[in-house]
Amino acid sequence: MKTVQYDFQERIPVVANTDFLVVGGGPGGFGAAVTAARQGVKTLLVEASGTLGGAAALFEIQPFMPSHKVWRDAQNHFLKAAPLDGPLYPEWIDRMWSYLPGEVRNTVCERNLADLPSRMISKDLAALAIEDICVESAVNLLFHHTLIGVKTDKNRVKYAVFHSKSGFCAIRAKVFCDSTGDGDLAALAGCDFEFGDVEHGLCQPMTLCFKLSHVDKTRIPANFRSTLYEQAKAAGKLHCPRHNVLCMSYYDDDVIHFNTTRVLGKSAINGVELSEAECEGRHQMRELIAWLRADIPGFEQCRLHSMGAHIGIRESRRILGLAYLTRADFVNASKFPDAIARSSYQIDIHSTSGSGTEIVKLKPGQFYEIPYGCIVPRKMKNLLIGARCISADQALHSSSRIMPTVVSIGQAAGMAAALSLEQKRDVQKISGCDVRKRLIIFGAPLGQHVFE
Ligand SMILES: Cc1cc2nc3c(=O)[nH]c(=O)nc-3n(C[C@H](O)[C@H](O)[C@H](O)COP(=O)(O)OP(=O)(O)OC[C@H]3O[C@@H](n4cnc5c(N)ncnc54)[C@H](O)[C@@H]3O)c2cc1C
């Protein structure tokens, strides 16, 4: 590749000095920053975009996927459910719903997180709700700053370097949390990572999500998601590699959410490929809308309600830590004394090379645990992972990446930072069992009582 010599600034301003620096304001960053701040830690959350919420706000992802213990009676009727994530995940939902008028709130939200209506997401309300909770918890916020470098010394991150409209700047902290989703901070600090499937380095496809309004759901034929879609593909009207239409309801009656586009073979950590993926995702969306409006009853008057400001990234780096979870841990529903999060969500691998999705479910009532070592990168003494990019293989990651679990992972990173600062010990030296105990006091359902 042709290169050019460019002289970067040698000295850059240090614009902040904090105890705990969280980079990335998605579900993981939210969990990390709020938990640490509520332990009295001086916390700064820095986000590349102008909003909090990460994938929920920027990628237009919905709904929150379920991760629960569910009890049913002999006729399979729902009795009760205990979410495996808390306290911040339900607090996020409650705050989001508080923005809806009482009438909508009471009819749609049954306050049962096992049911879809309670887990639907408005991207704007999700962003507002997280910002409310951060501000009330005394988290300092800095938007429009993108992490581009780190300065390390003896296996410690000293400064994180950002770029904004003002140019380059540095932020100093005692403990750092990588909540970028892609593991940018850890990779810049030299941490080892895996990427995609180990054989070919291929990641799950990216997806541009969008919603259509003015849809008459009463007239939509049942087979539009399968047979009619396949016919349109065969006729050359659609070029989406997905095998069927993935869509779901939203709390506005005439709106349908589409999770159907599928962009293959692009890397989320390659700038040019990410840009190409955006164009490809929007191209597939345009084709889908044209086909639905022209050929499918009920969609004649449909309008684009909203779309992700950013194509959805399912996976990229996974930062290798002191512990490493695998598919076997999922299948065996592994438990750990230093568990910092739990999940019952399925293995859910969207094909890396074409159509199809591998789904593996746990038996009802089963769940696996994520040990503290999965969020502690092997090399660095003051860096934690509070995002989807934990130390695990691709299969396990496809389960643990859902937003409720990632909030819990973030919570654990925030609590570990607080303990590390209190005890003046490296994050690798604090006890994961102590992190768990403090999370239980914080309200995390990590004790025995959940399944009694
Ligand atoms: C298409 C798709 C469908 C999905 N469906 C669901 C679903 O239905 N339910 C569910 O629960 N989960 C779903 N997920 C998974 C879930 O959305 C993500 O795994 C989860 O949001 C990850 O949270 P995170 O905090 O690690 O990262 P993100 O949500 O990606 O947030 C990362 C944040 O960091 C910021 N950032 C990134 N790099 C930098 C940088 N260098 N400097 C500063 N800031 C930076 C980003 O702007 C972003 O705000 C889906 C994901 C995709 C892509």
Coordinates of C-alpha atoms and ligand atoms in Angstrom, one line a residue:
M1 CA 0.0 0.0 0.0
K2 CA 1.3 3.5 -0.8
T3 CA 2.2 5.5 2.4
V4 CA 2.8 9.1 3.2
Q5 CA 5.0 10.6 6.0
Y6 CA 2.8 12.7 8.4
D7 CA 4.1 14.5 11.5
F8 CA 1.7 14.1 14.5
Q9 CA 1.7 16.6 17.4
E10 CA 4.4 15.7 19.9
R11 CA 2.7 17.2 22.9
I12 CA -1.0 17.0 23.5
P13 CA -3.1 18.5 26.3
V14 CA -4.2 16.4 29.2
V15 CA -7.9 17.4 29.5
A16 CA -9.0 15.3 32.4
N17 CA -7.6 13.2 35.3
T18 CA -10.0 10.7 36.9
D19 CA -9.9 7.6 39.0
F20 CA -11.9 5.4 36.6
L21 CA -12.1 6.0 32.8
V22 CA -14.7 4.1 30.8
V23 CA -14.4 4.3 27.0
G24 CA -17.6 3.6 25.2
G25 CA -21.2 4.4 26.3
G26 CA -23.1 1.3 25.2
P27 CA -24.7 -1.3 27.6
G28 CA -21.3 -2.3 28.9
G29 CA -20.1 1.2 29.5
F30 CA -23.3 2.1 31.2
G31 CA -23.0 -0.8 33.6
A32 CA -19.4 -0.1 34.4
A33 CA -19.6 3.7 34.8
V34 CA -22.8 3.7 36.9
T35 CA -21.7 0.9 39.2
A36 CA -18.3 2.5 39.9
A37 CA -19.8 6.0 40.4
R38 CA -22.4 4.6 42.9
Q39 CA -19.4 3.1 44.9
G40 CA -18.1 6.7 45.2
V41 CA -15.5 6.4 42.5
K42 CA -14.7 9.5 40.4
T43 CA -15.8 8.2 37.0
L44 CA -15.5 9.6 33.5
L45 CA -17.4 8.0 30.6
V46 CA -16.1 9.0 27.1
E47 CA -18.1 8.2 24.0
A48 CA -17.2 8.6 20.3
S49 CA -20.7 9.5 19.2
G50 CA -23.1 12.2 20.6
T51 CA -25.3 9.8 22.5
L52 CA -25.3 7.0 25.1
G53 CA -26.8 3.6 24.5
G54 CA -24.4 2.0 22.1
A55 CA -26.1 -0.6 19.9
A56 CA -29.5 0.1 21.4
A57 CA -29.3 3.7 20.2
L58 CA -26.9 3.7 17.3
F59 CA -27.6 0.3 15.7
E60 CA -31.3 0.5 16.4
I61 CA -31.2 -2.9 18.0
Q62 CA -34.4 -4.3 19.6
P63 CA -35.6 -6.0 21.8
F64 CA -33.5 -6.8 24.9
M65 CA -33.1 -10.6 24.5
P66 CA -34.4 -12.7 27.3
S67 CA -32.0 -14.3 29.9
H68 CA -34.2 -15.6 32.7
K69 CA -35.1 -18.4 34.9
V70 CA -38.8 -19.0 34.0
W71 CA -41.3 -21.1 35.9
R72 CA -44.3 -22.6 34.1
D73 CA -47.1 -24.8 35.3
A74 CA -48.0 -28.3 34.0
Q75 CA -49.9 -26.8 31.0
N76 CA -46.9 -24.7 30.1
H77 CA -48.6 -21.5 31.3
F78 CA -46.2 -18.8 32.5
L79 CA -46.0 -18.5 36.3
K80 CA -43.1 -16.2 37.0
A81 CA -39.6 -15.3 35.8
A82 CA -36.5 -14.0 37.5
P83 CA -34.1 -12.0 35.3
L84 CA -30.5 -13.1 35.5
D85 CA -29.4 -9.5 35.2
G86 CA -29.8 -6.7 37.6
P87 CA -30.0 -4.2 39.1
L88 CA -29.0 -1.8 36.3
Y89 CA -30.7 -3.7 33.4
P90 CA -34.2 -3.5 34.8
E91 CA -33.5 0.1 36.0
W92 CA -32.6 1.0 32.4
I93 CA -35.9 -0.4 31.1
D94 CA -38.0 1.2 33.9
R95 CA -36.4 4.6 33.1
M96 CA -37.0 4.1 29.4
W97 CA -40.7 3.3 29.9
S98 CA -41.1 6.3 32.3
Y99 CA -40.9 8.5 29.1
L100 CA -44.0 7.0 27.7
P101 CA -47.5 8.4 28.5
G102 CA -49.1 6.4 31.3
E103 CA -51.8 4.9 29.0
V104 CA -49.2 3.3 26.8
R105 CA -47.0 2.3 29.7
N106 CA -49.9 0.5 31.4
T107 CA -51.3 -1.3 28.4
V108 CA -48.1 -2.4 26.7
C109 CA -45.6 -2.9 29.5
E110 CA -46.7 -5.7 31.7
R111 CA -43.5 -5.4 33.8
N112 CA -42.6 -9.0 33.1
L113 CA -39.2 -9.1 31.5
A114 CA -39.8 -12.6 30.2
D115 CA -42.3 -11.2 27.8
L116 CA -41.4 -9.4 24.6
P117 CA -43.5 -6.2 25.1
S118 CA -41.6 -5.4 28.3
R119 CA -38.3 -5.7 26.5
M120 CA -39.0 -3.5 23.4
I121 CA -36.6 -0.7 22.8
S122 CA -37.0 2.8 21.5
K123 CA -33.5 3.9 20.5
D124 CA -34.1 7.5 21.6
L125 CA -35.7 6.6 24.9
A126 CA -32.9 4.0 25.6
A127 CA -30.3 6.8 25.1
L128 CA -32.2 9.3 27.2
A129 CA -32.7 6.8 30.0
I130 CA -29.0 5.8 30.2
E131 CA -28.1 9.5 30.2
D132 CA -30.5 10.2 33.1
I133 CA -29.1 7.4 35.2
C134 CA -25.5 8.3 34.5
V135 CA -26.1 12.0 35.4
E136 CA -28.0 11.1 38.5
S137 CA -25.2 8.7 39.5
A138 CA -22.6 11.5 39.2
V139 CA -20.9 9.9 36.1
N140 CA -19.0 12.6 34.2
L141 CA -19.7 12.5 30.5
L142 CA -17.6 13.4 27.4
F143 CA -19.1 12.9 24.0
H144 CA -17.6 13.2 20.5
H145 CA -14.2 11.9 21.6
T146 CA -12.8 8.8 19.8
L147 CA -10.1 6.7 21.4
I148 CA -7.1 6.5 19.0
G149 CA -4.2 5.6 21.2
V150 CA -2.9 4.7 24.7
K151 CA 0.2 5.5 26.6
T152 CA 1.4 2.6 28.7
D153 CA 4.2 2.0 31.2
K154 CA 5.2 -1.3 32.8
N155 CA 1.9 -3.0 31.9
R156 CA -0.2 -0.1 33.1
V157 CA -2.3 2.2 30.9
K158 CA -1.3 5.7 31.9
Y159 CA -3.2 7.8 29.4
A160 CA -5.9 7.2 26.9
V161 CA -5.5 9.4 23.8
F162 CA -8.6 10.7 22.0
H163 CA -9.4 12.7 18.8
S164 CA -12.2 15.3 18.7
K165 CA -13.0 18.5 16.8
S166 CA -10.3 20.1 19.1
G167 CA -7.6 17.8 17.8
F168 CA -5.7 15.2 20.0
C169 CA -6.0 15.1 23.8
A170 CA -5.1 12.7 26.6
I171 CA -7.0 11.6 29.7
R172 CA -5.2 10.2 32.7
A173 CA -6.8 7.6 35.0
K174 CA -5.9 5.0 37.7
V175 CA -8.1 2.3 36.3
F176 CA -9.4 1.9 32.7
C177 CA -12.4 0.1 31.3
D178 CA -12.7 -1.0 27.6
S179 CA -16.4 -0.7 26.8
T180 CA -15.9 0.0 23.1
G181 CA -17.5 -3.3 22.1
D182 CA -14.6 -4.0 19.7
G183 CA -11.9 -4.0 22.3
D184 CA -10.2 -0.9 20.9
L185 CA -8.5 0.1 24.1
A186 CA -7.2 -3.3 25.0
A187 CA -5.9 -3.9 21.5
L188 CA -4.1 -0.5 21.5
A189 CA -2.6 -1.4 24.9
G190 CA -1.1 -4.5 23.2
C191 CA -3.5 -7.1 24.7
D192 CA -3.8 -10.4 22.8
F193 CA -7.2 -11.2 21.2
E194 CA -9.1 -13.6 19.0
F195 CA -11.1 -12.4 16.0
G196 CA -14.2 -14.2 14.5
D197 CA -14.0 -17.9 14.0
V198 CA -10.5 -19.3 14.9
E199 CA -10.2 -21.3 11.6
H200 CA -10.8 -18.5 9.1
G201 CA -11.0 -15.2 11.2
L202 CA -14.5 -14.7 9.8
C203 CA -17.0 -12.8 12.0
Q204 CA -20.8 -13.1 12.1
P205 CA -22.4 -10.8 9.5
M206 CA -23.3 -7.2 10.2
T207 CA -26.9 -6.1 10.0
L208 CA -28.5 -2.7 9.3
C209 CA -31.7 -2.6 11.4
F210 CA -34.7 -0.5 10.4
K211 CA -38.4 0.0 11.1
L212 CA -41.3 0.6 8.8
S213 CA -44.4 2.4 9.8
H214 CA -47.9 2.6 8.3
V215 CA -48.1 -1.1 7.9
D216 CA -51.5 -2.8 8.0
K217 CA -50.5 -6.0 10.0
T218 CA -54.0 -7.5 9.6
R219 CA -53.4 -8.0 5.8
I220 CA -49.8 -9.4 5.8
P221 CA -49.7 -13.0 4.4
A222 CA -48.2 -15.5 6.8
N223 CA -45.7 -16.8 4.2
F224 CA -44.1 -13.4 3.3
R225 CA -41.2 -14.1 5.6
S226 CA -40.4 -17.5 3.9
T227 CA -41.9 -18.5 0.5
L228 CA -42.6 -15.0 -0.9
Y229 CA -39.2 -13.8 0.2
E230 CA -37.5 -16.8 -1.4
Q231 CA -39.4 -16.2 -4.7
A232 CA -38.4 -12.5 -4.7
K233 CA -34.7 -13.6 -4.2
A234 CA -35.1 -16.1 -7.1
A235 CA -36.5 -13.4 -9.3
G236 CA -33.5 -11.2 -8.6
K237 CA -35.4 -8.5 -6.7
L238 CA -33.5 -9.1 -3.5
H239 CA -29.8 -9.7 -2.9
C240 CA -29.8 -10.3 0.9
P241 CA -28.0 -13.5 1.8
R242 CA -30.3 -14.2 4.8
H243 CA -32.6 -17.3 4.4
N244 CA -35.7 -15.6 5.6
V245 CA -37.1 -12.3 6.8
L246 CA -36.3 -11.6 10.5
C247 CA -38.8 -9.0 11.8
M248 CA -40.7 -8.3 14.9
S249 CA -43.4 -6.1 16.4
Y250 CA -42.9 -2.8 18.1
Y251 CA -45.0 -1.0 20.6
D252 CA -46.6 1.2 17.9
D253 CA -49.3 -1.0 16.2
D254 CA -48.4 0.0 12.7
V255 CA -44.6 -0.4 13.0
I256 CA -42.5 -3.4 12.2
H257 CA -38.8 -3.8 13.1
F258 CA -36.6 -5.5 10.6
N259 CA -33.3 -7.3 11.5
T260 CA -33.1 -8.9 8.0
T261 CA -30.1 -7.4 6.1
R262 CA -26.9 -9.4 6.2
V263 CA -23.5 -8.1 5.2
L264 CA -20.9 -10.8 4.9
G265 CA -17.1 -10.9 5.0
K266 CA -16.5 -7.3 6.2
S267 CA -14.3 -6.5 9.3
A268 CA -15.7 -4.1 11.9
I269 CA -12.1 -3.1 12.7
N270 CA -11.1 -2.2 9.1
G271 CA -12.2 1.4 8.4
V272 CA -12.8 0.9 4.6
E273 CA -14.6 -2.4 5.0
L274 CA -16.8 -0.9 7.7
S275 CA -17.7 2.0 5.3
E276 CA -18.5 -0.5 2.5
A277 CA -20.7 -2.5 4.9
E278 CA -22.8 0.6 5.6
C279 CA -23.5 1.1 1.9
E280 CA -24.2 -2.6 1.4
G281 CA -26.6 -2.7 4.4
R282 CA -28.5 0.4 3.1
H283 CA -28.7 -1.1 -0.4
Q284 CA -30.2 -4.3 0.9
M285 CA -32.7 -2.2 3.0
R286 CA -33.7 -0.2 -0.1
E287 CA -34.4 -3.4 -2.0
L288 CA -36.4 -4.9 0.9
I289 CA -38.6 -1.8 1.2
A290 CA -39.3 -1.6 -2.6
W291 CA -40.2 -5.3 -2.6
L292 CA -42.5 -5.1 0.4
R293 CA -44.3 -2.0 -0.9
A294 CA -44.8 -3.5 -4.4
D295 CA -45.5 -7.1 -3.7
I296 CA -46.7 -7.7 -0.1
P297 CA -50.3 -6.9 1.0
G298 CA -50.3 -4.6 4.1
F299 CA -47.1 -2.8 3.1
E300 CA -48.5 -0.7 0.2
Q301 CA -48.3 2.5 2.3
C302 CA -45.3 1.7 4.4
R303 CA -42.8 4.4 5.2
L304 CA -39.3 4.2 6.6
H305 CA -39.8 5.0 10.3
S306 CA -36.1 4.9 11.3
M307 CA -32.9 3.1 10.7
G308 CA -29.6 2.5 12.5
A309 CA -27.2 5.4 12.4
H310 CA -24.5 2.7 12.3
I311 CA -24.6 -0.8 10.8
G312 CA -24.9 -3.4 13.6
I313 CA -21.7 -5.2 14.6
R314 CA -22.3 -8.6 16.1
E315 CA -18.6 -9.4 16.8
S316 CA -15.0 -8.4 16.3
R317 CA -12.2 -8.8 18.8
R318 CA -12.5 -11.0 21.9
I319 CA -9.8 -9.9 24.4
L320 CA -8.0 -12.9 26.0
G321 CA -8.1 -12.8 29.8
L322 CA -7.1 -14.8 32.9
A323 CA -10.1 -17.1 32.2
Y324 CA -11.5 -18.3 28.9
L325 CA -15.0 -19.7 28.3
T326 CA -16.0 -22.1 25.6
R327 CA -18.9 -23.8 24.0
A328 CA -18.4 -26.6 26.4
D329 CA -19.0 -24.2 29.3
F330 CA -22.3 -23.3 27.7
V331 CA -23.4 -26.9 27.1
N332 CA -22.4 -27.9 30.6
A333 CA -23.9 -24.8 32.2
S334 CA -20.6 -24.2 34.0
K335 CA -20.6 -22.5 37.4
F336 CA -17.7 -20.6 39.1
P337 CA -17.1 -19.4 42.6
D338 CA -16.0 -16.0 41.2
A339 CA -19.0 -15.7 38.8
I340 CA -19.7 -12.0 37.9
A341 CA -22.6 -12.6 35.5
R342 CA -25.0 -15.3 34.4
S343 CA -26.8 -16.1 31.2
S344 CA -29.4 -18.5 29.8
Y345 CA -29.5 -17.1 26.3
Q346 CA -28.9 -19.5 23.5
I347 CA -25.8 -19.9 21.3
D348 CA -26.9 -17.8 18.3
I349 CA -24.3 -17.7 15.4
H350 CA -25.5 -16.0 12.3
S351 CA -23.7 -17.8 9.5
T352 CA -20.3 -16.2 8.7
S353 CA -20.5 -17.2 5.1
G354 CA -24.1 -17.3 3.9
S355 CA -27.6 -18.1 5.0
G356 CA -28.5 -19.9 8.2
T357 CA -28.2 -19.4 11.9
E358 CA -26.9 -21.9 14.4
I359 CA -29.1 -22.0 17.5
V360 CA -28.3 -24.1 20.6
K361 CA -30.5 -23.8 23.6
L362 CA -30.0 -24.7 27.2
K363 CA -32.6 -26.8 28.9
P364 CA -35.3 -24.7 30.6
G365 CA -34.0 -23.4 34.0
Q366 CA -30.4 -23.9 33.1
F367 CA -27.8 -21.1 32.9
Y368 CA -24.0 -20.7 32.8
E369 CA -21.8 -18.3 34.7
I370 CA -19.0 -16.0 33.6
P371 CA -16.0 -15.9 35.9
Y372 CA -14.1 -12.7 36.8
G373 CA -11.1 -13.7 34.8
C374 CA -13.0 -13.3 31.6
I375 CA -13.0 -9.5 32.0
V376 CA -9.3 -9.2 33.1
P377 CA -6.9 -9.0 30.2
R378 CA -3.8 -11.1 30.6
K379 CA -1.2 -8.4 30.4
M380 CA -2.4 -5.1 31.9
K381 CA -2.6 -4.4 35.6
N382 CA -5.2 -1.6 35.5
L383 CA -7.5 -2.5 32.6
L384 CA -10.9 -4.2 32.6
I385 CA -13.3 -5.3 29.9
G386 CA -16.8 -4.0 30.3
A387 CA -18.3 -4.9 27.0
R388 CA -19.2 -7.8 24.7
C389 CA -15.6 -8.6 23.8
I390 CA -14.9 -10.8 26.9
S391 CA -12.4 -13.7 26.9
A392 CA -14.4 -16.5 25.3
D393 CA -14.7 -18.5 22.1
Q394 CA -17.0 -17.5 19.2
A395 CA -19.9 -19.8 20.3
L396 CA -19.9 -18.6 23.9
H397 CA -19.6 -15.0 22.8
S398 CA -22.7 -15.4 20.5
S399 CA -24.7 -16.0 23.7
S400 CA -23.1 -13.6 26.2
R401 CA -23.2 -10.6 23.8
I402 CA -26.9 -9.8 24.4
M403 CA -27.5 -6.4 26.0
P404 CA -28.8 -7.6 29.4
T405 CA -25.7 -9.8 29.9
V406 CA -23.4 -7.1 28.7
V407 CA -24.8 -4.6 31.2
S408 CA -24.0 -7.2 33.9
I409 CA -20.5 -7.6 32.5
G410 CA -20.1 -3.8 32.7
Q411 CA -21.4 -3.8 36.3
A412 CA -18.7 -6.3 37.2
A413 CA -16.0 -4.2 35.6
G414 CA -17.2 -1.1 37.5
M415 CA -17.3 -3.0 40.8
A416 CA -13.8 -4.5 40.2
A417 CA -12.5 -1.0 39.5
A418 CA -14.0 0.2 42.8
L419 CA -12.4 -2.7 44.7
S420 CA -9.0 -2.2 43.0
L421 CA -9.0 1.5 43.9
E422 CA -10.1 0.8 47.5
Q423 CA -7.6 -2.0 48.1
K424 CA -4.9 -0.2 46.0
R425 CA -4.3 -3.6 44.3
D426 CA -4.0 -4.4 40.6
V427 CA -7.2 -5.7 38.9
Q428 CA -5.4 -9.0 38.5
K429 CA -4.7 -9.2 42.2
I430 CA -8.2 -8.5 43.7
S431 CA -10.4 -11.5 44.5
G432 CA -13.1 -12.3 41.9
C433 CA -15.1 -13.8 44.8
D434 CA -15.0 -10.4 46.5
V435 CA -16.3 -8.8 43.3
R436 CA -19.2 -11.2 43.3
K437 CA -20.0 -10.6 47.0
R438 CA -20.0 -6.8 46.4
L439 CA -22.2 -7.3 43.3
I440 CA -24.7 -9.3 45.3
I441 CA -24.9 -6.4 47.9
F442 CA -25.3 -4.0 44.9
G443 CA -28.4 -6.1 43.9
A444 CA -27.0 -8.4 41.2
P445 CA -28.9 -11.8 41.2
L446 CA -25.7 -13.8 41.7
G447 CA -26.7 -15.6 44.8
Q448 CA -28.4 -19.0 45.4
H449 CA -31.8 -17.4 46.2
V450 CA -32.7 -16.8 42.6
F451 CA -33.3 -20.5 41.9
E452 CA -34.7 -21.6 45.2
Ligands
LIG1 C1 -27.7 -6.8 14.3 C2 -27.6 -7.0 15.7 C3 -28.7 -7.5 16.4 C4 -28.7 -7.7 17.8 N1 -29.8 -8.1 18.4 C5 -29.9 -8.1 19.7 C6 -31.1 -8.2 20.4 O1 -32.2 -8.4 19.8 N2 -31.1 -8.2 21.8 C7 -30.0 -8.0 22.5 O2 -30.1 -7.9 23.7 N3 -28.8 -7.8 21.9 C8 -28.7 -7.8 20.5 N4 -27.5 -7.6 19.9 C9 -26.2 -7.6 20.6 C10 -26.0 -6.3 21.4 O3 -26.6 -5.2 20.8 C11 -24.5 -6.0 21.5 O4 -23.7 -7.1 21.7 C12 -24.3 -5.1 22.7 O5 -24.9 -3.8 22.5 C13 -22.8 -4.9 23.0 O6 -22.7 -3.9 24.0 P1 -21.3 -3.1 24.2 O7 -21.5 -2.1 25.3 O8 -20.2 -4.1 24.3 O9 -21.0 -2.4 22.8 P2 -21.9 -1.4 21.9 O10 -23.3 -1.5 22.2 O11 -21.5 -1.5 20.5 O12 -21.4 0.1 22.5 C14 -20.0 0.5 22.3 C15 -20.0 2.0 22.4 O13 -18.6 2.4 22.4 C16 -18.4 3.4 21.5 N5 -17.1 3.3 20.9 C17 -16.7 2.4 20.1 N6 -15.4 2.6 19.7 C18 -15.0 3.7 20.4 C19 -13.8 4.5 20.4 N7 -12.7 4.1 19.8 N8 -13.7 5.6 21.2 C20 -14.8 6.0 21.9 N9 -16.0 5.3 21.9 C21 -16.1 4.2 21.1 C22 -19.5 3.3 20.4 O14 -19.9 4.5 19.8 C23 -20.7 2.7 21.3 O15 -21.5 3.7 21.8 C24 -27.5 -7.4 18.5 C25 -26.4 -7.0 17.8 C26 -26.5 -6.7 16.4 C27 -25.3 -6.2 15.7

